[in-house]
């Protein structure tokens, strides 16, 4: 009986999905703004670190990473690591911080 009840409880666990309402394009704009405030250089840990005591969700981290990939593809930033598993260094490319992303269409 206990085993059957335990299995029943395990099967009936429902996960709640909370969707943060931030798009990749919005995060790209935020990244460019943060780069401008930090003199054109930023660490990934600063980008996704705690803000106002709030730990970022997995979704927020993934959106941030996708934003970086898109900005690299657009040649707006460069990213590198000094060592394996080290923090990712994000740098704005020369002259790429000033203009926004108004004309760009991001499909996700």
GROMACS .gro file of C-alpha atoms in nm:
model
  108
    1UNK     CA    1   0.000   0.000   0.000
    2UNK     CA    2   0.274   0.245   0.096
    3UNK     CA    3   0.472   0.169  -0.220
    4UNK     CA    4   0.163   0.213  -0.436
    5UNK     CA    5   0.076   0.541  -0.266
    6UNK     CA    6   0.432   0.667  -0.302
    7UNK     CA    7   0.427   0.588  -0.675
    8UNK     CA    8   0.090   0.754  -0.709
    9UNK     CA    9   0.219   1.070  -0.544
   10UNK     CA   10   0.532   1.068  -0.761
   11UNK     CA   11   0.323   1.040  -1.076
   12UNK     CA   12   0.084   1.315  -0.977
   13UNK     CA   13   0.348   1.580  -0.913
   14UNK     CA   14   0.274   1.869  -1.141
   15UNK     CA   15   0.536   2.123  -1.231
   16UNK     CA   16   0.433   2.484  -1.260
   17UNK     CA   17   0.585   2.669  -1.550
   18UNK     CA   18   0.645   3.039  -1.498
   19UNK     CA   19   0.723   3.232  -1.811
   20UNK     CA   20   0.931   3.544  -1.780
   21UNK     CA   21   0.817   3.799  -2.031
   22UNK     CA   22   1.156   3.894  -2.174
   23UNK     CA   23   1.236   3.842  -2.537
   24UNK     CA   24   1.577   3.775  -2.685
   25UNK     CA   25   1.564   4.112  -2.861
   26UNK     CA   26   1.485   4.292  -2.533
   27UNK     CA   27   1.775   4.115  -2.367
   28UNK     CA   28   2.003   4.212  -2.656
   29UNK     CA   29   1.916   4.577  -2.596
   30UNK     CA   30   1.984   4.532  -2.222
   31UNK     CA   31   2.323   4.374  -2.296
   32UNK     CA   32   2.422   4.665  -2.521
   33UNK     CA   33   2.307   4.914  -2.255
   34UNK     CA   34   2.504   4.732  -1.984
   35UNK     CA   35   2.813   4.730  -2.206
   36UNK     CA   36   2.777   5.105  -2.252
   37UNK     CA   37   2.750   5.159  -1.875
   38UNK     CA   38   3.054   4.935  -1.810
   39UNK     CA   39   3.287   5.093  -2.064
   40UNK     CA   40   3.237   4.834  -2.337
   41UNK     CA   41   3.343   4.529  -2.135
   42UNK     CA   42   3.139   4.295  -1.918
   43UNK     CA   43   3.161   3.949  -1.764
   44UNK     CA   44   2.887   3.692  -1.819
   45UNK     CA   45   2.861   3.654  -1.442
   46UNK     CA   46   2.779   4.026  -1.418
   47UNK     CA   47   2.519   3.987  -1.689
   48UNK     CA   48   2.333   3.702  -1.519
   49UNK     CA   49   2.436   3.759  -1.158
   50UNK     CA   50   2.208   3.839  -0.867
   51UNK     CA   51   2.015   4.162  -0.908
   52UNK     CA   52   1.848   4.319  -0.610
   53UNK     CA   53   1.873   3.989  -0.422
   54UNK     CA   54   1.699   3.800  -0.703
   55UNK     CA   55   1.867   3.489  -0.844
   56UNK     CA   56   1.806   3.467  -1.221
   57UNK     CA   57   1.592   3.180  -1.347
   58UNK     CA   58   1.718   2.919  -1.587
   59UNK     CA   59   1.501   3.082  -1.853
   60UNK     CA   60   1.666   3.422  -1.795
   61UNK     CA   61   2.013   3.269  -1.827
   62UNK     CA   62   1.921   3.091  -2.152
   63UNK     CA   63   1.768   3.409  -2.296
   64UNK     CA   64   2.086   3.600  -2.200
   65UNK     CA   65   2.304   3.340  -2.371
   66UNK     CA   66   2.087   3.347  -2.685
   67UNK     CA   67   2.110   3.726  -2.686
   68UNK     CA   68   2.490   3.702  -2.677
   69UNK     CA   69   2.495   3.452  -2.962
   70UNK     CA   70   2.272   3.676  -3.171
   71UNK     CA   71   2.486   3.984  -3.098
   72UNK     CA   72   2.800   3.790  -3.195
   73UNK     CA   73   2.633   3.676  -3.517
   74UNK     CA   74   2.550   4.041  -3.591
   75UNK     CA   75   2.914   4.129  -3.517
   76UNK     CA   76   2.812   4.375  -3.244
   77UNK     CA   77   3.015   4.203  -2.970
   78UNK     CA   78   3.298   3.957  -2.923
   79UNK     CA   79   3.318   3.697  -2.648
   80UNK     CA   80   3.610   3.495  -2.517
   81UNK     CA   81   3.734   3.302  -2.214
   82UNK     CA   82   4.081   3.324  -2.067
   83UNK     CA   83   4.069   2.964  -1.943
   84UNK     CA   84   3.856   2.653  -1.971
   85UNK     CA   85   3.532   2.698  -1.771
   86UNK     CA   86   3.635   3.056  -1.693
   87UNK     CA   87   3.399   3.350  -1.699
   88UNK     CA   88   3.299   3.468  -2.047
   89UNK     CA   89   3.433   3.813  -2.129
   90UNK     CA   90   3.192   4.017  -2.342
   91UNK     CA   91   3.328   4.315  -2.533
   92UNK     CA   92   3.155   4.561  -2.762
   93UNK     CA   93   3.313   4.590  -3.103
   94UNK     CA   94   3.453   4.927  -3.198
   95UNK     CA   95   3.169   5.175  -3.259
   96UNK     CA   96   2.892   4.917  -3.209
   97UNK     CA   97   2.743   5.037  -2.880
   98UNK     CA   98   2.590   5.362  -2.997
   99UNK     CA   99   2.308   5.256  -3.227
  100UNK     CA  100   2.020   5.040  -3.112
  101UNK     CA  101   1.849   4.737  -3.264
  102UNK     CA  102   1.539   4.907  -3.403
  103UNK     CA  103   1.592   4.784  -3.760
  104UNK     CA  104   1.666   4.424  -3.670
  105UNK     CA  105   1.408   4.149  -3.677
  106UNK     CA  106   1.472   3.870  -3.430
  107UNK     CA  107   1.260   3.563  -3.498
  108UNK     CA  108   1.238   3.430  -3.142
   0.00000   0.00000   0.00000
